[in-house]
Amino acid sequence: MQRVLFPHSWEFRERYSAGHTEFESVVLPHDAVLGSSRLDDPALQATGYFPGGDWVYRARLPAPAHWRDRHVMLEFESVYRSAAVFVNGDLAIRRPSGTSTITVELDRYLRYGGDNEIIVEARAHRDARWYTGGGIVRPVHLAIAPRVHVPLDGIVVTTPEHDAEASVVQVVTTVRNLETMPAVRRLETSIVDPSGEVVGVDRTRVSVPPGGSAQVSQRILVMAPRRWSVETPDLYRVDSSLSSGTGDIDLDRSEVQFGIRTLHLDAARGLRINGDPVELRGACVHADNGVIGAATFDRAEARRVARLKSAGFNAIRSAHQPMSRAMLDACDRLGVLVMDELTDVWTRSKSPDDGADQFTDWWQRDLEAMVTKDRNHPSVIIYSIGNEIPEAATRSGSDLSRSMSAEVRRLDPTRYVTAAVNGALFVMDAAVEVDPELLGGAPLHPVDEINARESSLEDRMSALGVTGAVTALTEEAYGAPDIAGMNYLDCRYELDRELFPNRVIVGSETFPTHIDRLWALVRANPQVIGDFTWTGWDYLGEPGLGRMHYADDPPGDGALGPYPFLLAGSGDIDITGERRPASYYREIVYGLRSEPYIAVRRPHTRGRTTRSAPWSWTDCIPSWTWGGVGTEPLEVEVYSDAPEVELLVNGRSLGRRPTGPDHRYRALFEVEYAPGRIEAHAIRNGRGAESVVLQTAGVDRRLRLTAEHAALAVDGRDLGYVVIEIGDADGVRATDADVEVELRIDGPGSLQGFGSAAMVTEESFADAQHRLHDGRALAVIRPTSGGRITVTASASGYVSASVDLEAR
C-alpha cells in the first residue's frame, strides 16, 4: 500500500463565529492560527499572544464504482488538535492529540459512483507552553489498495547481522486480508542499493485467513554493504510486490527506505554507530517553521535539517512532539541523528487545555503511531517518552514510565528509550507532592538558600540537582529507560559516574550559554553521549525567552516578554534560517571552525549590567555598520579557539587578547566606532593565522532579492525561499536599513509567508508588507502550477528589485 498526497481541493472556515462564515479555498498543509490577530492578553503569553480557535475543513472525494473491490484510507499526519473526522455526515474517528497520525478506513462510509464529503473539525487554544498553530498542519494522504494488501507502515526492516563483508537484511511484512475467504498471495521483496541496483531478492507464498493478517519474515543477504552513518548517509530501499499470480489485477506495491547500520551503547564507550564512537552535537527543535507557522512542507523541513547540519549539529531532538515524516526523511538523506519525542505532558497539566486528562486513555495508541512511523528510519536512534514530566517522581509515574518503555521495546527493540527529566524541578518550590518513602531519608529541601529568589535559575537547579533528594527521586525515573535524559542537570554528570557507574546519560536539554563547559563534560565523560541545546532553531511562542535581561529592567519583568513579543529568541539559527553569533561560537567550541568570529553588541547595551539569562546570548550581530552611535566605544566580541586574537580597525591594531578554552573561547574589546573595516586574526604560535573581516555598508544601497533555489516542483511539497536584503554595491548588508518592504508576486505562485527575525513585532507573516530586521527578511513562495513566478520587492527610497522562480 502506498501513500499519495490527497489530490483534491479543500475548503476551510471558522467553526464558530459571530456570523456564519462561508467556506474559502485553502491549500494544505495549513496553519489556521498564523494569519489571525494577536491579542494583548497575558493569558496567551505562551503561544505568542495568538488566541487559537475552532475550525472546519471540507473536501470532496470522488469514489469510482470499482473502489467497491478496493481498500481506501485517509491518513492525516497531524491535525492540531482534538480532531474529529466525518465522512458523509458519519463520525469516522476522533483523536485528542494534535501530534499523532490519524488513519481513517473509508470503506464502510463511502458512496461509490459519486462524491463523498470529508469534514475535519479541529481546535486549538491554550494547549501548550509554546506556539502550536492549529488545523490540518501536516500533509494528508490517500491510499488505495486491493482487499488483500500490505497496510501502511506494514513493512519493518532491520539489519540484525552485518559487517563490512555482508549484511543480513530482515524484512518482516504484514499482509492483511479484508475478504471473507482465505487468500493466497505471492510476495516478492527486492533490496535496491543506493545506486539503484537490485542487490537481493526473495519470493515466497503467504496464506492469509479471512478478516485476518499474516506476517512474513524474509532474510536477504546483501554483500559489501554501504553502511549508513552521519558521514555516509547511504540509503537502501525495499521494493515489495504482493500479487495473486494471475496478472497484476490484484497487485499491491510498497516501498520502504532504510539504512544498514549498527548501534551500540554502554557507559564505558558511550554511543557507537557501526563500531565508531559518536558524540551527539544536538539541537532541540520545535515543530513550527517560522514565517510559515506550523504548516509542514517537505522543502521547509529539509531546509532546516540541512542548515542545522551545516552549522555543526549532527543530531536533532523533536521537542516536544513526534517529528514529521518529511524531517525524518531529510535526516535520513543528510545524515542527522534523531531523538524523537512523544509529548510534553502525561497526566499532570502544564497548560489549561493540554489534554493531560486524556493521556492514560490514549498514550498507547499515540506511542504506537510514533514508533511505527519511525522504526525504518536509520536516523532515529532514541525515542523519548516525555519531557520534564513532574509525576515521574511519584510511584504512579514510575509505573507509567516502565509501561511506556516496555511498549517502545515491544514495538521496536532496535533503538534506545529515554525520558527528558529535570530532577531539580521535582523539589523546586515544592512542585511535586512526594511520598517520603521515595526519598530514602534524604531531605526534600536540604538548605533554605537553594530556594532563595536572589540566586539564578542555573544556580538553583545545580544546587538542587546534586542533593540526595534528587538522587533518590531520579533513581527510579532513570531506571525504566535505557538512557538517562537530563534537562539542565549537567551538575550530575560526574556525580552519577560514581553513584551509578552503568548509567548512560544524554544532556537532553541544556543552556546555550554554557556550551563550552557542557561540551568539555561530554568529551571528558564517556557515559555522557551528547548535548542537546535549547534551541537549535528559533521558534514562535515562549516569547522573549532568549532576550537579554538587565539590572535596570522595569520591575516585574519576567522570563517571558510582554506583548507584542512574538519569538522565543533562543535559537542558534533564527526563524529565517540565518545563523546567529551563538551558532558560530558553538561551531568553534565543537572544534569545527578555525576562523575567528566577530560580533558587535548593539549600542543600547553600553553601560548596562546584565542579569543572568541562561537562554540569552548577548545582544550582538556580525556588523560594522553603525550610524549615529556617538563617541562612546562599542563592545566587540571575538570568538576563537586560538590562544590569542588580535583586533584591527582600518588597519590599526587594538592589541591582543587571550581566547581559547581557558578563556571561554572569547575576548571582549572596547572599540571606538569608525566606518570602514574591522578584522580579527587568530594568533597561533605567536603569529597571525586565520582571520575574519567585517566591512561597513556603503551609501550606494539597493534592494537585493536572492532565491535560494530557482527551480520549484509543483507537487504540493516544494516551496521557494527568497531572501530580501538591503546592501551596497559590494554586497555588504546594511544592517541599519530596517525599512518596510512590500512584495508583489506575478505568475503561478502565492505567498506562503513573509517576515523577519525580529523578536518583537505586531506585523503578520500572512501579509505582503513587512519591515526588515537588521536589513533582512524572508519570503516563502508556494507554486500553484507550472510557469515563471516573478517576486518583486519595493520600498520607499529604493529602486524595486525582482527575482524569477521557475515552477515545473
GROMACS .gro file of C-alpha atoms in nm, residues 267-415:
model
  149
  267ALA     CA    1   2.876   0.356   2.996
  268ALA     CA    2   3.243   0.286   2.919
  269ARG     CA    3   3.244   0.350   2.546
  270GLY     CA    4   2.935   0.566   2.500
  271LEU     CA    5   2.739   0.556   2.175
  272ARG     CA    6   2.886   0.379   1.876
  273ILE     CA    7   2.748   0.357   1.523
  274ASN     CA    8   2.900   0.083   1.309
  275GLY     CA    9   3.157   0.044   1.586
  276ASP     CA   10   3.272   0.407   1.566
  277PRO     CA   11   3.217   0.640   1.865
  278VAL     CA   12   2.973   0.926   1.806
  279GLU     CA   13   2.919   1.227   2.030
  280LEU     CA   14   2.580   1.388   1.979
  281ARG     CA   15   2.609   1.754   1.888
  282GLY     CA   16   2.239   1.806   1.938
  283ALA     CA   17   1.976   2.071   1.873
  284CYS     CA   18   1.632   2.077   2.030
  285VAL     CA   19   1.387   2.190   1.762
  286HIS     CA   20   1.021   2.287   1.789
  287ALA     CA   21   0.777   2.195   1.512
  288ASP     CA   22   0.692   2.539   1.369
  289ASN     CA   23   0.864   2.669   1.058
  290GLY     CA   24   0.897   3.037   1.138
  291VAL     CA   25   0.724   3.266   0.888
  292ILE     CA   26   0.500   2.984   0.761
  293GLY     CA   27   0.399   2.882   1.113
  294ALA     CA   28   0.310   2.521   1.186
  295ALA     CA   29   0.245   2.427   0.821
  296THR     CA   30   0.481   2.138   0.743
  297PHE     CA   31   0.613   2.125   0.387
  298ASP     CA   32   0.887   1.886   0.277
  299ARG     CA   33   1.109   2.167   0.149
  300ALA     CA   34   1.082   2.360   0.476
  301GLU     CA   35   1.178   2.056   0.684
  302ALA     CA   36   1.468   1.960   0.458
  303ARG     CA   37   1.593   2.319   0.462
  304ARG     CA   38   1.601   2.322   0.841
  305VAL     CA   39   1.787   1.993   0.864
  306ALA     CA   40   2.044   2.100   0.605
  307ARG     CA   41   2.114   2.429   0.781
  308LEU     CA   42   2.137   2.271   1.122
  309LYS     CA   43   2.389   2.019   0.993
  310SER     CA   44   2.593   2.285   0.814
  311ALA     CA   45   2.609   2.475   1.145
  312GLY     CA   46   2.775   2.178   1.315
  313PHE     CA   47   2.485   1.981   1.461
  314ASN     CA   48   2.471   1.607   1.395
  315ALA     CA   49   2.155   1.532   1.596
  316ILE     CA   50   1.805   1.676   1.645
  317ARG     CA   51   1.561   1.626   1.930
  318SER     CA   52   1.199   1.685   1.827
  319ALA     CA   53   1.066   1.898   2.109
  320HIS     CA   54   0.811   1.803   2.228
  321GLN     CA   55   0.613   1.605   1.972
  322PRO     CA   56   0.685   1.336   1.713
  323MET     CA   57   0.897   1.452   1.422
  324SER     CA   58   0.729   1.491   1.083
  325ARG     CA   59   0.782   1.232   0.811
  326ALA     CA   60   0.942   1.498   0.593
  327MET     CA   61   1.201   1.590   0.855
  328LEU     CA   62   1.276   1.223   0.925
  329ASP     CA   63   1.332   1.166   0.553
  330ALA     CA   64   1.565   1.467   0.541
  331CYS     CA   65   1.762   1.340   0.842
  332ASP     CA   66   1.798   1.002   0.668
  333ARG     CA   67   1.924   1.163   0.346
  334LEU     CA   68   2.157   1.414   0.507
  335GLY     CA   69   2.295   1.207   0.794
  336VAL     CA   70   2.148   1.365   1.106
  337LEU     CA   71   2.061   1.154   1.411
  338VAL     CA   72   1.720   1.183   1.576
  339MET     CA   73   1.580   1.170   1.928
  340ASP     CA   74   1.207   1.156   1.858
  341GLU     CA   75   0.989   1.270   2.146
  342LEU     CA   76   0.631   1.174   2.221
  343THR     CA   77   0.496   1.452   2.441
  344ASP     CA   78   0.546   1.731   2.691
  345VAL     CA   79   0.261   1.611   2.913
  346TRP     CA   80   0.150   1.288   3.080
  347THR     CA   81  -0.123   1.309   3.342
  348ARG     CA   82  -0.047   1.645   3.505
  349SER     CA   83  -0.134   1.955   3.307
  350LYS     CA   84   0.116   2.226   3.225
  351SER     CA   85  -0.132   2.430   3.021
  352PRO     CA   86  -0.509   2.468   3.068
  353ASP     CA   87  -0.613   2.263   2.762
  354ASP     CA   88  -0.316   2.032   2.703
  355GLY     CA   89  -0.508   1.704   2.715
  356ALA     CA   90  -0.345   1.558   3.026
  357ASP     CA   91  -0.688   1.431   3.137
  358GLN     CA   92  -0.697   1.200   2.833
  359PHE     CA   93  -0.338   1.076   2.837
  360THR     CA   94  -0.398   0.744   3.013
  361ASP     CA   95  -0.663   0.650   2.756
  362TRP     CA   96  -0.454   0.737   2.452
  363TRP     CA   97  -0.082   0.703   2.524
  364GLN     CA   98  -0.053   0.351   2.383
  365ARG     CA   99  -0.209   0.449   2.051
  366ASP     CA  100  -0.005   0.768   2.028
  367LEU     CA  101   0.316   0.585   2.115
  368GLU     CA  102   0.243   0.314   1.858
  369ALA     CA  103   0.177   0.577   1.593
  370MET     CA  104   0.517   0.739   1.659
  371VAL     CA  105   0.719   0.417   1.667
  372THR     CA  106   0.559   0.258   1.360
  373LYS     CA  107   0.630   0.581   1.173
  374ASP     CA  108   0.992   0.593   1.290
  375ARG     CA  109   1.127   0.243   1.303
  376ASN     CA  110   1.255   0.212   0.946
  377HIS     CA  111   1.442   0.544   0.960
  378PRO     CA  112   1.816   0.490   1.019
  379SER     CA  113   1.844   0.843   1.156
  380VAL     CA  114   1.624   0.757   1.453
  381ILE     CA  115   1.834   0.618   1.737
  382ILE     CA  116   1.643   0.727   2.050
  383TYR     CA  117   1.276   0.752   2.147
  384SER     CA  118   1.189   0.997   2.424
  385ILE     CA  119   0.869   0.913   2.609
  386GLY     CA  120   0.826   1.258   2.761
  387ASN     CA  121   0.972   1.592   2.859
  388GLU     CA  122   1.005   1.720   3.216
  389ILE     CA  123   0.720   1.507   3.347
  390PRO     CA  124   0.664   1.605   3.712
  391GLU     CA  125   0.486   1.282   3.806
  392ALA     CA  126   0.799   1.084   3.712
  393ALA     CA  127   0.895   1.146   4.077
  394THR     CA  128   0.594   0.951   4.204
  395ARG     CA  129   0.509   0.581   4.229
  396SER     CA  130   0.234   0.601   3.967
  397GLY     CA  131   0.464   0.796   3.736
  398SER     CA  132   0.734   0.532   3.772
  399ASP     CA  133   0.481   0.262   3.685
  400LEU     CA  134   0.377   0.456   3.377
  401SER     CA  135   0.739   0.513   3.274
  402ARG     CA  136   0.808   0.139   3.292
  403SER     CA  137   0.494   0.057   3.093
  404MET     CA  138   0.578   0.310   2.821
  405SER     CA  139   0.941   0.199   2.799
  406ALA     CA  140   0.834  -0.164   2.769
  407GLU     CA  141   0.586  -0.076   2.495
  408VAL     CA  142   0.854   0.102   2.296
  409ARG     CA  143   1.081  -0.201   2.322
  410ARG     CA  144   0.799  -0.429   2.212
  411LEU     CA  145   0.731  -0.216   1.904
  412ASP     CA  146   1.099  -0.155   1.823
  413PRO     CA  147   1.369  -0.342   2.016
  414THR     CA  148   1.647  -0.194   1.798
  415ARG     CA  149   1.650   0.162   1.940
   0.00000   0.00000   0.00000
